[in-house]
XYZ file of C-alpha atoms in Angstrom:
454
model
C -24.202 8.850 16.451
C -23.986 5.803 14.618
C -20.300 5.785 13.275
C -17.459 7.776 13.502
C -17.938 8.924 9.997
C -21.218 10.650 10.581
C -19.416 13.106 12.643
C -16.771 14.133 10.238
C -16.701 16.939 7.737
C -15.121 17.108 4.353
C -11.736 18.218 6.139
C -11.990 15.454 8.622
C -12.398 12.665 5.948
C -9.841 14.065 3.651
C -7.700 13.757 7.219
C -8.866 10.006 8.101
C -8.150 9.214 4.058
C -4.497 10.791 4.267
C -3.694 9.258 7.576
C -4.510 5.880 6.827
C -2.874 6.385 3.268
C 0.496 6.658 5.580
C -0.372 3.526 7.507
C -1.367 1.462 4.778
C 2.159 2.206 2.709
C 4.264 1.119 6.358
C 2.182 -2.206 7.114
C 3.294 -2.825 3.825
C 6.912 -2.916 4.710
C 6.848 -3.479 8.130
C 5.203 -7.146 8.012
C 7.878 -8.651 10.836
C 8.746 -7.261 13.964
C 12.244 -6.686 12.514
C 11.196 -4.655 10.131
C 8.771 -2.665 11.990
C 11.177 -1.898 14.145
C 13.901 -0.854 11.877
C 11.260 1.573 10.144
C 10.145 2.810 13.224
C 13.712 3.745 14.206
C 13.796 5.509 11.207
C 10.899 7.370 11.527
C 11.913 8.328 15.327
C 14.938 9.629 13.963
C 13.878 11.795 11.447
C 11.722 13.486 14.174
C 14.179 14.823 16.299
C 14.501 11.397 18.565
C 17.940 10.450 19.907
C 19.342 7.215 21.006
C 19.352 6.439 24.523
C 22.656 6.727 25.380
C 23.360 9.761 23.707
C 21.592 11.100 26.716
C 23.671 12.110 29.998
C 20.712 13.541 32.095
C 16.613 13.582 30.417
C 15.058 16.781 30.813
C 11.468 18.216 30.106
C 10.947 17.747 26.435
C 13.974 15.626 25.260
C 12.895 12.917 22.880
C 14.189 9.408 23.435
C 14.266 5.679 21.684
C 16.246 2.566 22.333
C 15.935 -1.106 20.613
C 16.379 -4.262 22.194
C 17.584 -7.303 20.261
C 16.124 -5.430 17.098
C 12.778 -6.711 18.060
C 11.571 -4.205 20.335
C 11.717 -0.300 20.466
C 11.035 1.874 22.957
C 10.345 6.037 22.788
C 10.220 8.321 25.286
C 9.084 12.254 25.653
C 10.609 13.330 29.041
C 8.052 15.379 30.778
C 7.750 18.150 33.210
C 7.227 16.393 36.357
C 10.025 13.832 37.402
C 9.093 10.106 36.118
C 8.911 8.436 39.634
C 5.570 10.790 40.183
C 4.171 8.562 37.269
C 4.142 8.318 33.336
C 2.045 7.341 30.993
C 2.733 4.232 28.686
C 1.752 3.059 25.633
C 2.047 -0.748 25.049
C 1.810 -2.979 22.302
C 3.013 -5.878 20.422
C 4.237 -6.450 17.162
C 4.332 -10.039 16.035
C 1.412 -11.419 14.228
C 0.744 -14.827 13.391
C 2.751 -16.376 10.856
C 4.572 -19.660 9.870
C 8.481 -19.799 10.083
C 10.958 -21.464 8.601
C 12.073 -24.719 10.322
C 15.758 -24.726 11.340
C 16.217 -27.706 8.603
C 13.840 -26.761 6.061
C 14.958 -27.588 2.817
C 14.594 -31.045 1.513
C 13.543 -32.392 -2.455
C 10.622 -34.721 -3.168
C 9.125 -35.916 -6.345
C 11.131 -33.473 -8.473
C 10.027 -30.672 -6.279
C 12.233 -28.410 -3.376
C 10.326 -27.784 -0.326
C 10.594 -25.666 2.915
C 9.632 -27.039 5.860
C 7.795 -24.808 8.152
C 6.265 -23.856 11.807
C 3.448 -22.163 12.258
C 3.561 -19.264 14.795
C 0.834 -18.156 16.642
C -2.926 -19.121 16.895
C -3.855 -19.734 12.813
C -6.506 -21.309 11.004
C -4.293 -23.522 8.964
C -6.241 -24.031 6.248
C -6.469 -20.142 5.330
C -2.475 -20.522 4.640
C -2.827 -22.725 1.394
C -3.051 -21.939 -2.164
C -2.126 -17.885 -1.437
C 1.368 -16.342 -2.817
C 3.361 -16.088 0.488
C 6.933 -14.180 0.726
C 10.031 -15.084 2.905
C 11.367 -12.290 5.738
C 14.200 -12.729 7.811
C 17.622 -13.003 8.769
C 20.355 -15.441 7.849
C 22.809 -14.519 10.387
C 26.560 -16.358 9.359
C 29.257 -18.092 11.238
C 31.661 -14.593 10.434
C 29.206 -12.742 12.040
C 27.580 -11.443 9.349
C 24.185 -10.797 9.046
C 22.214 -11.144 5.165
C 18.542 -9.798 4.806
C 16.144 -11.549 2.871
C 13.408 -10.687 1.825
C 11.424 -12.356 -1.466
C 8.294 -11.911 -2.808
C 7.021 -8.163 -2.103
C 9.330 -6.275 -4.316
C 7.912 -5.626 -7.604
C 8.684 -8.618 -9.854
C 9.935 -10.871 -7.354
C 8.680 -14.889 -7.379
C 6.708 -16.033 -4.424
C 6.198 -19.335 -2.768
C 3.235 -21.265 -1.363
C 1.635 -23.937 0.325
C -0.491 -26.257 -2.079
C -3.680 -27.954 -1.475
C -5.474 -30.962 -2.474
C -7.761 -30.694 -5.756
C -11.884 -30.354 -5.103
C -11.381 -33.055 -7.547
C -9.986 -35.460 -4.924
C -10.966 -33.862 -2.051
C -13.722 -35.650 -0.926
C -11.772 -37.868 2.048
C -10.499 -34.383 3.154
C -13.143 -32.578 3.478
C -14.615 -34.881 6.019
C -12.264 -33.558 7.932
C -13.064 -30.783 10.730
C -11.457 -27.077 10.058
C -8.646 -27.880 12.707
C -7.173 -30.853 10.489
C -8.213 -30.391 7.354
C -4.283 -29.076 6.592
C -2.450 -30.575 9.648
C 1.042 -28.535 10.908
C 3.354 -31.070 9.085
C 1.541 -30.199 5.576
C 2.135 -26.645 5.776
C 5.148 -26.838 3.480
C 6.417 -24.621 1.075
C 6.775 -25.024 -3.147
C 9.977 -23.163 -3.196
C 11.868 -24.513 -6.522
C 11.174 -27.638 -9.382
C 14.255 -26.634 -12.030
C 17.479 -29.235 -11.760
C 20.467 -28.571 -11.713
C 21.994 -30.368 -14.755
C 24.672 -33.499 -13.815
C 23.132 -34.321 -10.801
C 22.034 -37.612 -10.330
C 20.280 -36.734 -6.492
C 18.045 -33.928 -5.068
C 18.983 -32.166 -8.314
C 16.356 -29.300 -7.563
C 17.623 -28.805 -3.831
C 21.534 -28.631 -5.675
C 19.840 -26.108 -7.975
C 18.488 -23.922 -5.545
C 21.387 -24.089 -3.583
C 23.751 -22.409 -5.677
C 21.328 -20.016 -6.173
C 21.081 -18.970 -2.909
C 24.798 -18.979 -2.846
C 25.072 -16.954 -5.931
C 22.325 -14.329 -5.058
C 22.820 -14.243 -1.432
C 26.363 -15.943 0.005
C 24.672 -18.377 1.655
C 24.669 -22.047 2.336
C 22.203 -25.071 3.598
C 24.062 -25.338 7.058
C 23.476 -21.100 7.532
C 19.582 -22.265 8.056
C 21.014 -23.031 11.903
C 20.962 -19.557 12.463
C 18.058 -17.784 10.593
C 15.037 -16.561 11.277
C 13.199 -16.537 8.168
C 9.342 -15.852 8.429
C 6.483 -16.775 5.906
C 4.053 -13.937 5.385
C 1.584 -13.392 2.988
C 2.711 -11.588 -0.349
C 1.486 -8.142 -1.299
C 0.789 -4.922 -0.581
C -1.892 -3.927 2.258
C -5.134 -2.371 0.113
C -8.035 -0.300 0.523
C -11.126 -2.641 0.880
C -14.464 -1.611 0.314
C -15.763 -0.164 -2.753
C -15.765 3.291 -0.389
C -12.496 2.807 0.284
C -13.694 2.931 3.978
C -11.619 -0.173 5.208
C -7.901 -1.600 4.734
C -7.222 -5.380 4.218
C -3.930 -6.321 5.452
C -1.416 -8.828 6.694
C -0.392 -7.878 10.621
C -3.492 -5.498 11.663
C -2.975 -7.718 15.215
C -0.881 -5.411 16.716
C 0.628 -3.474 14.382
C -2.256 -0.908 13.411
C -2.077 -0.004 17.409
C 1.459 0.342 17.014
C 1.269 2.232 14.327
C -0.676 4.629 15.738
C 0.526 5.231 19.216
C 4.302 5.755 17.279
C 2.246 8.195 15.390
C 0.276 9.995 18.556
C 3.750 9.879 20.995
C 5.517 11.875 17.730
C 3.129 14.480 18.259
C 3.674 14.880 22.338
C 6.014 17.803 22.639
C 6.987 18.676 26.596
C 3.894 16.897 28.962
C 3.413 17.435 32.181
C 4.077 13.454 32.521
C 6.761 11.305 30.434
C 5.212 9.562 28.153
C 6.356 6.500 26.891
C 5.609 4.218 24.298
C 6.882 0.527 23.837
C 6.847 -2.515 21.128
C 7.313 -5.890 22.422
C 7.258 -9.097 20.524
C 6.284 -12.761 21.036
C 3.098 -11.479 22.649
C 1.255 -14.360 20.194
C 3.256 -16.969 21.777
C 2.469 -16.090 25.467
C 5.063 -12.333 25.309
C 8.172 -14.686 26.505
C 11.570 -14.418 25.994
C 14.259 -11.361 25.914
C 11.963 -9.511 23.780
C 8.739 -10.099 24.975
C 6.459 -8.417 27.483
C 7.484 -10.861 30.508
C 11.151 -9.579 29.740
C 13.013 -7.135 32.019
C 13.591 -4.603 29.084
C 11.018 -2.028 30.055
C 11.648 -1.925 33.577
C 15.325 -1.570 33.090
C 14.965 1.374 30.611
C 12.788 2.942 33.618
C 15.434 2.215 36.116
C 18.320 3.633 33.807
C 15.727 6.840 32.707
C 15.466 7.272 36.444
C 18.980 7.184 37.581
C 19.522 10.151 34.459
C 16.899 12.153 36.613
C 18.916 11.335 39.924
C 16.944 8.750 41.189
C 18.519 5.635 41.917
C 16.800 3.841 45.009
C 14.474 0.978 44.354
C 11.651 2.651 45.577
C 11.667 5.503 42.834
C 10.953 2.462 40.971
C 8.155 1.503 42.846
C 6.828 4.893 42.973
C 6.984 5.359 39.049
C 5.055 2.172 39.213
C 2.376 3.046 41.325
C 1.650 6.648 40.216
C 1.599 5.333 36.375
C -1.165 4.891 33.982
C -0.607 2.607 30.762
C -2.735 1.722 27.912
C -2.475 -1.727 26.807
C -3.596 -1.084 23.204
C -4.254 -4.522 21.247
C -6.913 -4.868 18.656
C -10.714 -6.526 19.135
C -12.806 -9.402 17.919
C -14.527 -6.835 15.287
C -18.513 -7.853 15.369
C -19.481 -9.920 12.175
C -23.008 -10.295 11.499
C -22.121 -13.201 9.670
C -21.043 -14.911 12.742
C -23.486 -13.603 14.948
C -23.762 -16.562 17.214
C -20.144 -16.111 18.734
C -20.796 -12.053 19.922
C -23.028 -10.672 22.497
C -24.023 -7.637 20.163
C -24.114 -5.023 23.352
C -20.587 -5.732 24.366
C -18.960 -5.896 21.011
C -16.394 -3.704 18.699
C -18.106 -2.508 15.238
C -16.240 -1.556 12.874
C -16.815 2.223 12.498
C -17.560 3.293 16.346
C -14.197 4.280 17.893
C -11.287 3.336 19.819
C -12.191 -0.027 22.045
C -11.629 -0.579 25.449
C -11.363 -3.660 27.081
C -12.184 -3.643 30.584
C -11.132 -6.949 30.699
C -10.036 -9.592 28.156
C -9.504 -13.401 29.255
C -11.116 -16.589 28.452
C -14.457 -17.557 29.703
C -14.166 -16.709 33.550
C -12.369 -13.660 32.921
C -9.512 -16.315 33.409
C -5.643 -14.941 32.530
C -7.471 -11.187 32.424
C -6.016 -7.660 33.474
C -9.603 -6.678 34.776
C -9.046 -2.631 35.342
C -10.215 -1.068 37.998
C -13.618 1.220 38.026
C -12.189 4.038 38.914
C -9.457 4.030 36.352
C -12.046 3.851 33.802
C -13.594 6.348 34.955
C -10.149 8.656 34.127
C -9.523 7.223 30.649
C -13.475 7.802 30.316
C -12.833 11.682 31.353
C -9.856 12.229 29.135
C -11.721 10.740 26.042
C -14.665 12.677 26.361
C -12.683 15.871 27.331
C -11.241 15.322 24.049
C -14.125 14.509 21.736
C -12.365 10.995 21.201
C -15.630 8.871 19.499
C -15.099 5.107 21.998
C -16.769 1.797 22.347
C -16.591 -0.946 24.992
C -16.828 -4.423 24.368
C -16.086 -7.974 25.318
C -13.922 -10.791 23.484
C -16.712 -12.407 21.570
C -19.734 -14.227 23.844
C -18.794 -15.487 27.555
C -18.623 -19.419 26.596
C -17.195 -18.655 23.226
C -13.862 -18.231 23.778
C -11.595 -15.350 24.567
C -7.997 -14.022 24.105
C -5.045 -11.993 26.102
C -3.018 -8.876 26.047
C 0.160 -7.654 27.623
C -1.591 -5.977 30.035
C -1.639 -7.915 33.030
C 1.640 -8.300 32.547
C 2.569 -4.661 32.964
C -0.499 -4.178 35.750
C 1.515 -6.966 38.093
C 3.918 -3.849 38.004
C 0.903 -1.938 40.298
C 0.233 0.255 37.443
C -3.532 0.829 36.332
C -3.501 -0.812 32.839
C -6.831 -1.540 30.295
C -7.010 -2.312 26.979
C -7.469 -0.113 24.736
C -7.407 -1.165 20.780
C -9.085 -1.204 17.266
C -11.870 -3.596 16.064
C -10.157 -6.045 13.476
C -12.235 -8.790 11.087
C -10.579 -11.743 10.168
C -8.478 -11.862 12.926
C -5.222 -14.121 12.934
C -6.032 -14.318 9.190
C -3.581 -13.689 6.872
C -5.918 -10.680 5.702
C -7.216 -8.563 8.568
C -9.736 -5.969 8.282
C -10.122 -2.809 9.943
C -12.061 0.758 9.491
C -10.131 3.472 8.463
C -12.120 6.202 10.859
C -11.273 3.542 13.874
C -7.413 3.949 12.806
C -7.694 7.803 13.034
C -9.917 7.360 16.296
C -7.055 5.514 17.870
C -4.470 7.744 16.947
C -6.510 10.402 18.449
C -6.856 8.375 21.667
C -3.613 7.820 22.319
C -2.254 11.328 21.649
C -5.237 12.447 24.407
C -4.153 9.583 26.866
C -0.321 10.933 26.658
C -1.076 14.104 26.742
C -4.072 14.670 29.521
C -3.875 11.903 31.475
C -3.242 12.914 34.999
């Protein structure tokens, strides 16, 4: 079997079409890891999931979620067995590369407001100019309250963008290699030109600024405390003339988030707990409160523990030991256009499956989760048990290059993790690219792992 398509019947495409359909319309609105989170609270709650703390004791088949910081989510389905005998987890990130808004960003040059900016993540720079981009965020205020923004995907709203130098007068800058041919400090935005009349000095910044007073009861000195973050404008959209592929903004991580919210949904009362969680910073090395290095997960465990009546430290350790996670992050999709940086029998197609990742890292396998043989060999039965189409592959050729996960993160825990994700195109791009019968795949994967994995 070539592809995951060949396999499928009318039926089966009409449910890979509809499926995707449903992812493509969330990515849409879930481009930050605010967002996502606030829509996948949403979503948990309209399917029968309950906070946290609403809980006294868990029992076999109650449904759980609880958010940290607003940047991270995690959901539970309490299973049979008690959780320090194991459960299985599904981890993945949702940040994606971006450029945020400076704490100081707004300044006037030339007749001409600007937004000064930091880029987030590992991004070709250059693939950020001359594109409509939209502002996401936060401004949280000195009273305590908190104002959403968000400008440029609702239908009719103005965007803002990065310009770039003419071909015309180009020809200095395109000596330049890709890695400076837009340098960090350029990567401002175009946010206003109009002046406010009477105003002798940074007329356009005074304009603007009553604007954003007017429209959203804020002020310059507010910018302390926000987190504003530039994405790319637009809706997510079928690519392909099939229709076989989606193009998108936030693919890396969110299409494996997506779908393992999607496959823990369908879990009803498993033998094991299975549990799903949705870190952030993972593209800046998974730091902080809300990242994978954080304490959250483990003190959810403790706490879902201790409502089972366990409460020694070495229930903890035993949970550890006796569980099985998933580290599901996307892979360097093969592109025949860029042969030279794949080793074509250990690469992701587009089209073949679910990926695994035995082991990601950098040339030497270095900063790598490296899973163990014989835990392979267990995802290997479940998948096949379960008619679940999978590929293995590598992060692009050995002396190429090479990326991480979260999942030797979670693994220093003495849990068996691997990696298990979609291919992507384009990666870190501000359009991503991935196959809509790999989406499904996934999906299908992850419901399997919950559910069978023993």
């Amino acid at each position: 079997m070539k592809t995951v398509w060949e396999k499928l019947d009318k039926d089966g495409v009409k449910a890979v079409m509809d499926f995707n359909e449903e992812y493509r319309q969330f990515l849409t609105k879930s481009k930050t890891e605010r967002t996502f989170v606030t829509n996948t609270e949403a979503f948990a709650l309209e399917n029968g999931f309950k906070s946290f703390d609403s809980f006294q004791e868990l029992k076999a088949g109650d449904r759980v979620y609880v958010v940290n910081r607003k940047k991270n989510i995690m959901m539970l389905v309490v299973g049979e067995e008690p959780m320090n005998k194991g459960v299985n987890v599904l981890g993945a990130h949702i940040d994606s590369p971006r450029m945020d808004l400076k704490q100081k960003p707004l300044y006037e040059k030339d007749g001409i407001a600007f937004f000064d900016t930091h880029y987030y993540g590992g991004i070709k720079k250059y693939q950020w100019v001359a594109r409509p981009l939209a502002l996401v965020g936060v401004v949280a205020k000195k009273d305590g309250t908190v104002v959403d923004i968000n400008i440029g995907d609702k239908p009719g709203d103005p965007v803002v963008g990065v310009s770039d130098l003419l071909i015309h007068l180009a020809q200095k800058q395109l000596q330049k290699t890709g890695a400076t041919v837009i340098e960090g400090e350029k990567l401002d935005l175009t946010v206003a030109s109009r002046p406010k009349k009477e105003v002798e000095e940074e007329a356009v910044k005074a304009f603007l600024l009553d604007l954003l007073q007017e429209q959203y009861g804020i002020d310059e000195e507010d910018f302390l405390s926000a987190e504003i973050e530039v994405v790319p404008a637009g809706e997510a959209r079928d690519y392909g003339l099939d229709r076989s592929m989606i193009l998108g903004y936030g693919h890396d991580d969110k299409v494996c988030a997506y779908t393992s919210v999607r496959a823990i949904n369908e879990i009803k009362t498993p033998k094991r707990t299975s549990v799903l969680i949705l870190t952030d910073k993972e593209e800046i090395g998974s730091v902080g409160a809300t990242g994978a290095h954080s304490d959250f997960f483990e003190h959810v465990m403790v706490r879902a523990l201790e409502k089972q009546g366990f409460t020694k430290m070495t229930d903890l350790y035993d949970l550890y030991e006796n569980s099985y996670m998933l580290s599901i992050d996307v892979s360097a999709g093969y592109d025949s256009n860029y042969a030279e940086a794949f080793e074509a029998r250990n690469s992701a197609y587009l089209g073949k499956g679910v990926c695994f990742n035995k082991y990601t890292g950098a040339r030497g396998k270095s900063g790598s989760n490296d899973a163990s043989a014989e835990f392979m060999a267990k995802v290997r039965k479940v998948m096949d048990e379960n008619d679940v189409v999978f590929q293995t592959a590598e992060l692009g050729a050995v002396d190429v290059g090479g990326g991480g996960t979260i999942a030797y993160i979670l693994a220093e825990k003495n849990m068996d993790v691997i990696d298990a994700g979609i291919a992507v195109q384009n990666m870190h791009a501000p359009d991503e690219v991935v196959s809509k019968v790999d989406v499904y795949e996934a999906y299908r994967a992850y419901f399997a792992f919950l559910k069978d994995m023993q």
